[in-house]
PDB file of C-alpha atoms in Angstrom:
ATOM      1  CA  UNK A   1      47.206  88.890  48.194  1.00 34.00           C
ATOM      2  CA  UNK A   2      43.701  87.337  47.783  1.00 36.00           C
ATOM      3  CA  UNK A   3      41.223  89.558  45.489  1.00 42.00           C
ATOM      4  CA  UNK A   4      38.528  90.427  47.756  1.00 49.00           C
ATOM      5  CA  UNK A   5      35.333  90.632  46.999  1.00 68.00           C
ATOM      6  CA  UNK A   6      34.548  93.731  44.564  1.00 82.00           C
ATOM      7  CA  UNK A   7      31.983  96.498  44.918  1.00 90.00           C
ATOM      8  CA  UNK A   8      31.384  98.147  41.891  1.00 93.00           C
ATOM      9  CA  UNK A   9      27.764 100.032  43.240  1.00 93.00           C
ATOM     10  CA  UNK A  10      28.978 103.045  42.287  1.00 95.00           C
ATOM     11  CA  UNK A  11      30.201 102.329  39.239  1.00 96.00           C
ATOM     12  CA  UNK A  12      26.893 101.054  37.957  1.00 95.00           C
ATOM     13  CA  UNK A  13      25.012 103.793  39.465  1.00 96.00           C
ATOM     14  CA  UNK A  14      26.996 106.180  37.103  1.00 97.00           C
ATOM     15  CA  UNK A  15      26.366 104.334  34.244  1.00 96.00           C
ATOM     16  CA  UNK A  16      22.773 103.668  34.990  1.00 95.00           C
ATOM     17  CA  UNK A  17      22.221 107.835  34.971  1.00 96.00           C
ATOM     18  CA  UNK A  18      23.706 107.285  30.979  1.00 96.00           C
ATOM     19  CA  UNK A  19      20.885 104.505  30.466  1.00 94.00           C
ATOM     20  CA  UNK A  20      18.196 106.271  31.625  1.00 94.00           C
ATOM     21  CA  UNK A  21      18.649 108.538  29.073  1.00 95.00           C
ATOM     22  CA  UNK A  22      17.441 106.128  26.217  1.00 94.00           C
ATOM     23  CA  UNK A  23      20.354 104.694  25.984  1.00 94.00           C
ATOM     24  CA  UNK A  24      20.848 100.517  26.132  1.00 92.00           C
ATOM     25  CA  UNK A  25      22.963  98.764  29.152  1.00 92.00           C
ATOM     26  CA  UNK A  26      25.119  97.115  26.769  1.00 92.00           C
ATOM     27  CA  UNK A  27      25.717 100.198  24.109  1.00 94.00           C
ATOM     28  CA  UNK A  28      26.211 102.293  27.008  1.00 95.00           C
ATOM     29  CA  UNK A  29      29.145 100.027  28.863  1.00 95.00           C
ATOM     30  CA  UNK A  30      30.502  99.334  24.561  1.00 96.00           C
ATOM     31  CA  UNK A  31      30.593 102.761  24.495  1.00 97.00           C
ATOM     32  CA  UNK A  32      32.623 103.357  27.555  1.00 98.00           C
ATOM     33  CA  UNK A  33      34.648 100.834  27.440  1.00 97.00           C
ATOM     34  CA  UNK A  34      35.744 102.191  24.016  1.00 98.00           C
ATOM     35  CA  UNK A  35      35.968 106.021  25.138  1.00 98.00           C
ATOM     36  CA  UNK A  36      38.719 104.466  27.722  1.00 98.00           C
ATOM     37  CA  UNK A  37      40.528 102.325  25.383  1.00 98.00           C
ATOM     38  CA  UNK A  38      40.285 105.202  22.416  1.00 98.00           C
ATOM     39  CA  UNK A  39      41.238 108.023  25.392  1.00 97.00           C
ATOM     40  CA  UNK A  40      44.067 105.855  26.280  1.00 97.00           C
ATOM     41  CA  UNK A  41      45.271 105.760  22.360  1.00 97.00           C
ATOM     42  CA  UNK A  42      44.464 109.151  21.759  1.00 96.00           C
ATOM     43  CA  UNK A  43      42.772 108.490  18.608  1.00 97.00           C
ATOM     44  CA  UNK A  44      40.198 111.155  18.922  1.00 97.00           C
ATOM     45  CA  UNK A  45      38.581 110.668  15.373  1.00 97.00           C
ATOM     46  CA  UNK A  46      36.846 107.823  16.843  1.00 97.00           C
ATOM     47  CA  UNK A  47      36.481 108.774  20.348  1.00 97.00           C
ATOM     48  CA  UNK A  48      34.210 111.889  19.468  1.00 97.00           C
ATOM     49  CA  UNK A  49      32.381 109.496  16.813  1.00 97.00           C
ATOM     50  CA  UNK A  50      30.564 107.864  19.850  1.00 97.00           C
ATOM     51  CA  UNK A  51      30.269 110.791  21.829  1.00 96.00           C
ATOM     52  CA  UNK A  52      28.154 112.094  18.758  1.00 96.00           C
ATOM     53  CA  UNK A  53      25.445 109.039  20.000  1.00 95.00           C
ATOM     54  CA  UNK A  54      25.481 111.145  23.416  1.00 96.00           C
ATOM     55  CA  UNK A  55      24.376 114.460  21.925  1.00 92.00           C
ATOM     56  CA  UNK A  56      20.728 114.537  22.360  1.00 91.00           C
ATOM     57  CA  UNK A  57      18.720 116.865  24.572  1.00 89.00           C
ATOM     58  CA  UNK A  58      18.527 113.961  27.724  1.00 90.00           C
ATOM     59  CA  UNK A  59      22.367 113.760  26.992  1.00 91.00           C
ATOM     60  CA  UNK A  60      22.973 117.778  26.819  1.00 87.00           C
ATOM     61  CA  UNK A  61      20.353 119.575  29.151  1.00 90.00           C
ATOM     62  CA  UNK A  62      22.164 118.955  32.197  1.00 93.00           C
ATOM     63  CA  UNK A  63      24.517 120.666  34.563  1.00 93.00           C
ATOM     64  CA  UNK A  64      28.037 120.554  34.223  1.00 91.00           C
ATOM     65  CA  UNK A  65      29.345 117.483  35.734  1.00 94.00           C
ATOM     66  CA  UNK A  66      25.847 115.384  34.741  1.00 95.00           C
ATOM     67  CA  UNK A  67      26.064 115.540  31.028  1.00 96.00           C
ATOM     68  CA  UNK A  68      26.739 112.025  29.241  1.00 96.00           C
ATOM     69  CA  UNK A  69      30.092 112.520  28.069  1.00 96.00           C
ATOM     70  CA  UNK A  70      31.111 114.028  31.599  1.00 97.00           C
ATOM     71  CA  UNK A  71      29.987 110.474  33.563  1.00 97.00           C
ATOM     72  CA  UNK A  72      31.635 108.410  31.323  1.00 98.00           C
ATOM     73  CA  UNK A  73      34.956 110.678  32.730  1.00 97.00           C
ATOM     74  CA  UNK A  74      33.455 109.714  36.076  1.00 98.00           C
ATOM     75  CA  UNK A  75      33.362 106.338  35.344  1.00 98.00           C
ATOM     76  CA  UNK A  76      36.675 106.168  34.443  1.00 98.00           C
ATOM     77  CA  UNK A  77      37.879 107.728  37.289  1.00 97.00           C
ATOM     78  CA  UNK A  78      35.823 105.631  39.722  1.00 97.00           C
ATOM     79  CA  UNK A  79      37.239 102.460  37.790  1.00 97.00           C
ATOM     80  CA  UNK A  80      41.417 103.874  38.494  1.00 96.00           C
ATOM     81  CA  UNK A  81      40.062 104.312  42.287  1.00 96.00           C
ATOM     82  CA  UNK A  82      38.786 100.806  42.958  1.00 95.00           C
ATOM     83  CA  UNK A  83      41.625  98.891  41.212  1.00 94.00           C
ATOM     84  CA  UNK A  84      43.952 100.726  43.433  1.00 93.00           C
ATOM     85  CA  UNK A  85      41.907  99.973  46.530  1.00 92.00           C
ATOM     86  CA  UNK A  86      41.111  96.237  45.813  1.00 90.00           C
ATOM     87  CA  UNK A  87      44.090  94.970  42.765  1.00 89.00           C
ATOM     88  CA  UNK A  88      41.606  93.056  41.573  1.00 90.00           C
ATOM     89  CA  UNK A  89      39.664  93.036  37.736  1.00 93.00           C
ATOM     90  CA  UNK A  90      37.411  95.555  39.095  1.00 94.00           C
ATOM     91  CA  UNK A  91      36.137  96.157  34.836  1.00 94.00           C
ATOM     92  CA  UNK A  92      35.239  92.496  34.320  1.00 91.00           C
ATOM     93  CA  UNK A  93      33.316  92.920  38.150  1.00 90.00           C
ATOM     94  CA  UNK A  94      31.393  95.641  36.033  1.00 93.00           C
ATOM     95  CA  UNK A  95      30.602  93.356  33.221  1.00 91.00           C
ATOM     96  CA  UNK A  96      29.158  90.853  35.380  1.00 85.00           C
ATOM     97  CA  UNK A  97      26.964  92.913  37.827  1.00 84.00           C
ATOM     98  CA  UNK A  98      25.924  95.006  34.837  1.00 83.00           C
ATOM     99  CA  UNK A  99      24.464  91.820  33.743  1.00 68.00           C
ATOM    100  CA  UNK A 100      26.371  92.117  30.191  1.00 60.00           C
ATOM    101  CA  UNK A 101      27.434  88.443  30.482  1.00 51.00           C
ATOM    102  CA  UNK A 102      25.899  85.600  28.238  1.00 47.00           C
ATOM    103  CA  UNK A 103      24.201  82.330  29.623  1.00 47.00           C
ATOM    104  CA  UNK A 104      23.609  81.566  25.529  1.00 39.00           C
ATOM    105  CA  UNK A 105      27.381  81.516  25.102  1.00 41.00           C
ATOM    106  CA  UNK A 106      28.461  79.753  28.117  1.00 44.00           C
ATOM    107  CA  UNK A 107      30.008  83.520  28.706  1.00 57.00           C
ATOM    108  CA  UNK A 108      31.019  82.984  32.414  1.00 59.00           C
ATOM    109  CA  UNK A 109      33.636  85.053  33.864  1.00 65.00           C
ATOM    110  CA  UNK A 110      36.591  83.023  36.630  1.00 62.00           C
ATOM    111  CA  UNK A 111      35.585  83.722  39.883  1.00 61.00           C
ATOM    112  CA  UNK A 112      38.639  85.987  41.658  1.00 58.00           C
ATOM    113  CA  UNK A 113      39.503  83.666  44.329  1.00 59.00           C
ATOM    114  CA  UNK A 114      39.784  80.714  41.769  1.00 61.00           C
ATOM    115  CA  UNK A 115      42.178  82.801  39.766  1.00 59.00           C
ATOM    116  CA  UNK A 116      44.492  82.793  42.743  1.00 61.00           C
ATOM    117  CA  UNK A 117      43.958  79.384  43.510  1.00 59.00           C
ATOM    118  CA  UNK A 118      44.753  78.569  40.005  1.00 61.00           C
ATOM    119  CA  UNK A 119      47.592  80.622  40.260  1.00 60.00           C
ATOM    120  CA  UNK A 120      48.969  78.925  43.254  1.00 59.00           C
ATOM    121  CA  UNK A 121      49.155  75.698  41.830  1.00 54.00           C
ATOM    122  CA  UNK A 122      50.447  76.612  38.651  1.00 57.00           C
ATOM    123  CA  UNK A 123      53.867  75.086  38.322  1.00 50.00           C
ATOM    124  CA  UNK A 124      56.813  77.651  37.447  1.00 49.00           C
ATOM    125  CA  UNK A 125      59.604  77.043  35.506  1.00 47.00           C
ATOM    126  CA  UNK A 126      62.599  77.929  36.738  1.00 48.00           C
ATOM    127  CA  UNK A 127      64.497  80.719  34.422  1.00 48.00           C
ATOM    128  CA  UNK A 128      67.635  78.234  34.049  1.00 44.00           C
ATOM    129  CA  UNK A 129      65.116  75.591  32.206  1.00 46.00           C
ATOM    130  CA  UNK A 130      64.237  78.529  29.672  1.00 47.00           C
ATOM    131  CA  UNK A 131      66.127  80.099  26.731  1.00 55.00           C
ATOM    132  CA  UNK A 132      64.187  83.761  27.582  1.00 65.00           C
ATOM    133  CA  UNK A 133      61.158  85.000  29.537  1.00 73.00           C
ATOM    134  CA  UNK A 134      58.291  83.517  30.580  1.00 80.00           C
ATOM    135  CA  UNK A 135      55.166  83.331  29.163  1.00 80.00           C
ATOM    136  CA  UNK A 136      51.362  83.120  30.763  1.00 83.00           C
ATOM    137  CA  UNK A 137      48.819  82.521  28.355  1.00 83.00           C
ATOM    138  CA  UNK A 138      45.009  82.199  28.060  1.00 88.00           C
ATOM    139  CA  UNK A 139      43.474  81.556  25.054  1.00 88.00           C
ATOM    140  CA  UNK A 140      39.529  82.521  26.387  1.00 88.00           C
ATOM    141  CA  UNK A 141      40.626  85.063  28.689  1.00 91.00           C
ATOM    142  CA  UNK A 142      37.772  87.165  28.903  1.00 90.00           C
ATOM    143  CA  UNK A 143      38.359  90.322  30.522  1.00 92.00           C
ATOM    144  CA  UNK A 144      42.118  88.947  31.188  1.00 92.00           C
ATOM    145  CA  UNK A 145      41.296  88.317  35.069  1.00 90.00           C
ATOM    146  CA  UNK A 146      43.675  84.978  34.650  1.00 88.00           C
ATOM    147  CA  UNK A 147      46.066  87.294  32.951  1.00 91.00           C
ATOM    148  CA  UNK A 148      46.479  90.062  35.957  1.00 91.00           C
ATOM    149  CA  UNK A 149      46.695  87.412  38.900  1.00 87.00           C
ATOM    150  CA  UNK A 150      49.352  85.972  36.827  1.00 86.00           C
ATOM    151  CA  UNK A 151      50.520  89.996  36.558  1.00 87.00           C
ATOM    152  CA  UNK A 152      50.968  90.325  40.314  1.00 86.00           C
ATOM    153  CA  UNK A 153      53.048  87.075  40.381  1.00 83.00           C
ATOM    154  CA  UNK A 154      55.238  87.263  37.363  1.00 84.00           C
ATOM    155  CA  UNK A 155      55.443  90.850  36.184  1.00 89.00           C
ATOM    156  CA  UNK A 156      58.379  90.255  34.136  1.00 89.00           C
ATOM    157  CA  UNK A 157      56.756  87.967  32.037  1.00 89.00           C
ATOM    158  CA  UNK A 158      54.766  88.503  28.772  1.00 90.00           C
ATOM    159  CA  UNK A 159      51.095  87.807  29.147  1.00 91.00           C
ATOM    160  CA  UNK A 160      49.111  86.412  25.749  1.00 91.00           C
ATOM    161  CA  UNK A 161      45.093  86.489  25.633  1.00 93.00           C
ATOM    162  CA  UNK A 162      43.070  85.575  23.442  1.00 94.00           C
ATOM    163  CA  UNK A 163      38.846  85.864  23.070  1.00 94.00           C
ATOM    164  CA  UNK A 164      36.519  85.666  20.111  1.00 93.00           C
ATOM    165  CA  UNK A 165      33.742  88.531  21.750  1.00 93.00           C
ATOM    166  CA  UNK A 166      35.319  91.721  20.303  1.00 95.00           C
ATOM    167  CA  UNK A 167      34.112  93.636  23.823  1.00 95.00           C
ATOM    168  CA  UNK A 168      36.119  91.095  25.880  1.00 95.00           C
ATOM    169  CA  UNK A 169      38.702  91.410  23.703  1.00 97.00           C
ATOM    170  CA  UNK A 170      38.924  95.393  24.593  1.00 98.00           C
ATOM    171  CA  UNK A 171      38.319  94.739  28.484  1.00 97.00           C
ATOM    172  CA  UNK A 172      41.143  92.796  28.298  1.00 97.00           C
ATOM    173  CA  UNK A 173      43.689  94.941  26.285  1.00 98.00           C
ATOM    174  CA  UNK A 174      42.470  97.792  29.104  1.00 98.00           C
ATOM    175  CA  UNK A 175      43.316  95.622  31.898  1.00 97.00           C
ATOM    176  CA  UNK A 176      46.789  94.648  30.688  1.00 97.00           C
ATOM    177  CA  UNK A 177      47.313  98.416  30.021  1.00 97.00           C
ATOM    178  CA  UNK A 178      46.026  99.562  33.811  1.00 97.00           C
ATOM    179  CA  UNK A 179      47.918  96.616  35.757  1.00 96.00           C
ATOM    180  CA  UNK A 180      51.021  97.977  33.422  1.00 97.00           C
ATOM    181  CA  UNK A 181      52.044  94.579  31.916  1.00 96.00           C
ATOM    182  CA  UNK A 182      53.704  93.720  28.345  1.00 96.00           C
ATOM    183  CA  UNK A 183      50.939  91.965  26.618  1.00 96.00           C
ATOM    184  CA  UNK A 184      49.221  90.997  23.253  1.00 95.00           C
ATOM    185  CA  UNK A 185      45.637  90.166  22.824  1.00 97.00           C
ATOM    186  CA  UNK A 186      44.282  89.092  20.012  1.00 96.00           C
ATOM    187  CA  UNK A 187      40.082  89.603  18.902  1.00 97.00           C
ATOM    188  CA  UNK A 188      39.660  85.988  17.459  1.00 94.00           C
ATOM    189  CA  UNK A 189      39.046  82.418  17.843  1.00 92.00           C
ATOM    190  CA  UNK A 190      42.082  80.672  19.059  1.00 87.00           C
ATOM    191  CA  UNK A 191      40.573  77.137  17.986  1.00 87.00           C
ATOM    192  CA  UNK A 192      40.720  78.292  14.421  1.00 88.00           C
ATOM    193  CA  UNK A 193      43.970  80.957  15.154  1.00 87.00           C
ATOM    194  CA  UNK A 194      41.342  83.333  13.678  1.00 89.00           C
ATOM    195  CA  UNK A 195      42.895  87.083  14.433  1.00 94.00           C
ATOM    196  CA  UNK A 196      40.506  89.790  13.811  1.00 95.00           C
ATOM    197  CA  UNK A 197      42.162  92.657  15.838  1.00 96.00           C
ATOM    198  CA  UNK A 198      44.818  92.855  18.131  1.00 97.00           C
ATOM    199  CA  UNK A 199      46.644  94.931  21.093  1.00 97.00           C
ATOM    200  CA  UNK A 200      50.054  95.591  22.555  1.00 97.00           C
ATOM    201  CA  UNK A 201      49.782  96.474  25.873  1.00 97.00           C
ATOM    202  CA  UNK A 202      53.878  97.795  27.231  1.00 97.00           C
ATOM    203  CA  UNK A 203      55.011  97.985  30.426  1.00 96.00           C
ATOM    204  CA  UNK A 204      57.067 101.460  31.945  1.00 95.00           C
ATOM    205  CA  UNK A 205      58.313 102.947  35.112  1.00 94.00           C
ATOM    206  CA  UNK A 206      55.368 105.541  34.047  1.00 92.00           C
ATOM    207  CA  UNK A 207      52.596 103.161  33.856  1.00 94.00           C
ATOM    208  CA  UNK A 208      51.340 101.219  30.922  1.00 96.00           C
ATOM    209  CA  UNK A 209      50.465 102.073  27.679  1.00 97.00           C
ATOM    210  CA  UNK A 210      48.040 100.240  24.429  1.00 98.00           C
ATOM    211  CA  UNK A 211      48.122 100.499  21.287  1.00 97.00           C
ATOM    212  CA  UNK A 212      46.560  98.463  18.569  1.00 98.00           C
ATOM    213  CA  UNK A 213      48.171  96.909  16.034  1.00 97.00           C
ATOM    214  CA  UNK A 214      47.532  96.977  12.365  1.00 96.00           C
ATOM    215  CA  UNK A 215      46.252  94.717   9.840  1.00 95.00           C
ATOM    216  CA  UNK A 216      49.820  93.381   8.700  1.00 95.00           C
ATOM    217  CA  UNK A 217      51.154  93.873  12.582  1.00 95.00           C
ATOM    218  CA  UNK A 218      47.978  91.154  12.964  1.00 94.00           C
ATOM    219  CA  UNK A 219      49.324  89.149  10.568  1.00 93.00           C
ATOM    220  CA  UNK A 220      52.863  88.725  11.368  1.00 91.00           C
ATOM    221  CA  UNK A 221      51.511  87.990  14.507  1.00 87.00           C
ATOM    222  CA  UNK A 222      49.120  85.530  13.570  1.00 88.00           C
ATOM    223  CA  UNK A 223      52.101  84.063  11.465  1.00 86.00           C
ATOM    224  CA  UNK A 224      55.161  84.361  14.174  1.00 80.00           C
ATOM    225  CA  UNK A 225      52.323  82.092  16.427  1.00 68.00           C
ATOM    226  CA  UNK A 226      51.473  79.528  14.120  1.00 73.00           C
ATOM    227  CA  UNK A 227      55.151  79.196  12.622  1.00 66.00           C
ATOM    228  CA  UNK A 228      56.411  78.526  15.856  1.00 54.00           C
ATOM    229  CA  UNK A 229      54.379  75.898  16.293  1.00 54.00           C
ATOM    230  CA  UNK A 230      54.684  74.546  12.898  1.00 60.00           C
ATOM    231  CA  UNK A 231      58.406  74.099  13.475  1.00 58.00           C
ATOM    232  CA  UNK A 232      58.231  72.758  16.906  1.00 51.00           C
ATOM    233  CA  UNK A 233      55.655  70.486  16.237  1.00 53.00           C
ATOM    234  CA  UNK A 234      58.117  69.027  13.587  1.00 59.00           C
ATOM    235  CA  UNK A 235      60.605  68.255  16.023  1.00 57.00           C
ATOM    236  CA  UNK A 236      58.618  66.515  18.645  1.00 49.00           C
ATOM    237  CA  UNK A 237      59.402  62.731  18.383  1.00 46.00           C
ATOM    238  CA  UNK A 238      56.910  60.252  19.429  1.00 51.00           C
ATOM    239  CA  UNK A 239      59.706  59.008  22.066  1.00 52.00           C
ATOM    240  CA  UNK A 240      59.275  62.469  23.494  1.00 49.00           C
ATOM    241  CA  UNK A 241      55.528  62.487  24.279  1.00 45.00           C
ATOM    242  CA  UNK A 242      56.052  58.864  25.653  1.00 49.00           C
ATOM    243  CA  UNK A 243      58.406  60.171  28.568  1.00 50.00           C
ATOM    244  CA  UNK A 244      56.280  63.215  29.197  1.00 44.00           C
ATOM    245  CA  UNK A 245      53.382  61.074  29.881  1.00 42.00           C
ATOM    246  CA  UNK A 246      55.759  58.893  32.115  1.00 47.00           C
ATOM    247  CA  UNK A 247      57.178  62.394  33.653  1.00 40.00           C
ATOM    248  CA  UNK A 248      53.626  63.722  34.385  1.00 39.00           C
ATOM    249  CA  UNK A 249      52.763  60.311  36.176  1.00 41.00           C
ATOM    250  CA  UNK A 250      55.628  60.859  38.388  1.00 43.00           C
ATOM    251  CA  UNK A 251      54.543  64.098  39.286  1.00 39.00           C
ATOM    252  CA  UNK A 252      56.720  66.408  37.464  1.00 39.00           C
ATOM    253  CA  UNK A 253      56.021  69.515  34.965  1.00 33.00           C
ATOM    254  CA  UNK A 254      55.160  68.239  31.299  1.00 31.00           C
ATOM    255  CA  UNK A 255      57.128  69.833  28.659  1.00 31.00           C
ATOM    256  CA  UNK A 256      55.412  72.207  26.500  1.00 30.00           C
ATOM    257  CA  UNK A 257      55.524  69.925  23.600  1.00 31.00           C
ATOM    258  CA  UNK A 258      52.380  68.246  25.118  1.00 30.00           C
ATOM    259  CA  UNK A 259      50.266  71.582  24.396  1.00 33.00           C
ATOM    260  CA  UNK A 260      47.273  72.028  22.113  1.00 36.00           C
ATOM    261  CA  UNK A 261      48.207  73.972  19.304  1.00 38.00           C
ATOM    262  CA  UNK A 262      47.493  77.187  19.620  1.00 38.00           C
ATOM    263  CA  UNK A 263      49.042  76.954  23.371  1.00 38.00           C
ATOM    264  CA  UNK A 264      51.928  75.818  21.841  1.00 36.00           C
ATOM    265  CA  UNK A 265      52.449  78.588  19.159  1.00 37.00           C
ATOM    266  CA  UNK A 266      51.772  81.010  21.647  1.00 38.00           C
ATOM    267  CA  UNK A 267      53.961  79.878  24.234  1.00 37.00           C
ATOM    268  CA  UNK A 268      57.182  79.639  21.951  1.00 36.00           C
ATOM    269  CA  UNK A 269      56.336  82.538  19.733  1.00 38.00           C
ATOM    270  CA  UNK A 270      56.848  84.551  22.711  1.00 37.00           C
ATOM    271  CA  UNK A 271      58.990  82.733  24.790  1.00 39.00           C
ATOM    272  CA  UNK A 272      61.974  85.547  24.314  1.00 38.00           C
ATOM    273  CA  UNK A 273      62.818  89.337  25.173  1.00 39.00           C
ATOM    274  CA  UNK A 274      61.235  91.827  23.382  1.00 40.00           C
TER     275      UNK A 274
END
């Protein structure tokens, strides 16, 4: 189904009581963003770290329900309620309206119904043409809206992102974990395979789950990718490229040897069961 359009009014409204505290927009979304993904982890050393920014008398003197900490939980909650009424990237709908996006960094989230379309016209490979499971993969996936449309299509498949702002980064590790797909994204510029941080989002009956990985987790990642490629790359003959550009005039799918690098490694790194 098409993503309609996505009304997040109450969603900002909550938030906005945490601003007008003296709090920032953006520290005030960070924040939340990393209360879910911490809550989520259950790492609570660093959960009630930024709740310890929420402590002041604006943030306190309020009745139960109102304080700071408590409409973050309301956030939350309102979040869970409008991704099950509209299936759609209802936190990167946030982002936007909240006006946390960047025109100095070309930072300029996929409209919803151009996901689909995208989607639509993707060509699929057919499981007999591959030696395990699919993979989708975006390597500036922002909030991972490309990632969940491909989600609702393929939800066997594992799902690979990849973004260089640390905060879309985390909005996109939470996505992959509330839409319940097997995922890694990785904190880091994919031109320059550059991994800072990284997630593993897991699918299960019982909904998804995230964890982060740690630094040498990173690293064999960053390592199983760019080997991959490495090796393939080795065994692409010139030949080869000349009848994929021959195949693609014709109309048909182009093999995966005709990928930018860090498609490539991505693609074949994970192109098995887990």
């Amino acid at each position: 189904m098409a993503s309609p359009h996505v009304d997040v009014d109450d969603l900002i409204a909550t938030l906005e009581q945490i601003r007008k505290r003296g709090h920032s927009a953006h520290s005030v979304f960070r924040d939340w963003v990393e209360l879910m993904l911490y809550a989520l982890q259950r790492r609570d050393e660093p959960y009630l770290e930024i709740l310890e920014d929420y402590r002041e008398r604006a943030d306190l003197d309020q009745p139960e329900g109102q304080r700071s900490p408590d409409l973050f939980a309301t956030a939350f909650g309102q979040l869970q309620e409008r991704m099950a009424e509209t299936d759609a990237d209802v936190l990167g709908a946030v982002y936007e309206e909240y006006g946390m996006s960047s025109d100095a960094f070309g930072q300029h989230f996929t409209p919803h119904p151009v996901c689909e379309m995208m989607a639509g016209i993707s060509g699929i490979v057919d499981d007999s043409e591959t030696d395990g499971r699919q993979t989708v993969l975006d390597p500036a996936c922002g909030s991972g809206r490309m990632l969940l449309v491909g989600g609702r299509r393929h939800p066997e498949a594992l799902f690979v992102g990849q973004d260089k702002d640390p905060l879309c980064a985390k909005m996109a590790a939470l996505n992959c974990c509330f839409f319940n797909l097997d995922a890694y994204i990785v904190q880091g510029d994919s031109l320059t395979i550059d991994y800072q941080r990284a997630w593993q989002t897991t699918h299960s009956p019982m909904g998804g789950s995230v964890r982060e990985l740690d630094e040498d987790e990173t690293e064999d990642l960053r390592d199983s990718l760019t080997g991959a490629f490495e090796n393939t790359a080795e065994e692409v003959a010139p030949d080869d490229a000349g009848q994929d550009s021959e195949r693609q005039k014709e109309g048909e799918s182009v093999s995966v040897s005709t990928l930018s690098g860090g498609e490539q490694a991505s693609l074949l790194a994970f192109d098995r069961d887990q």
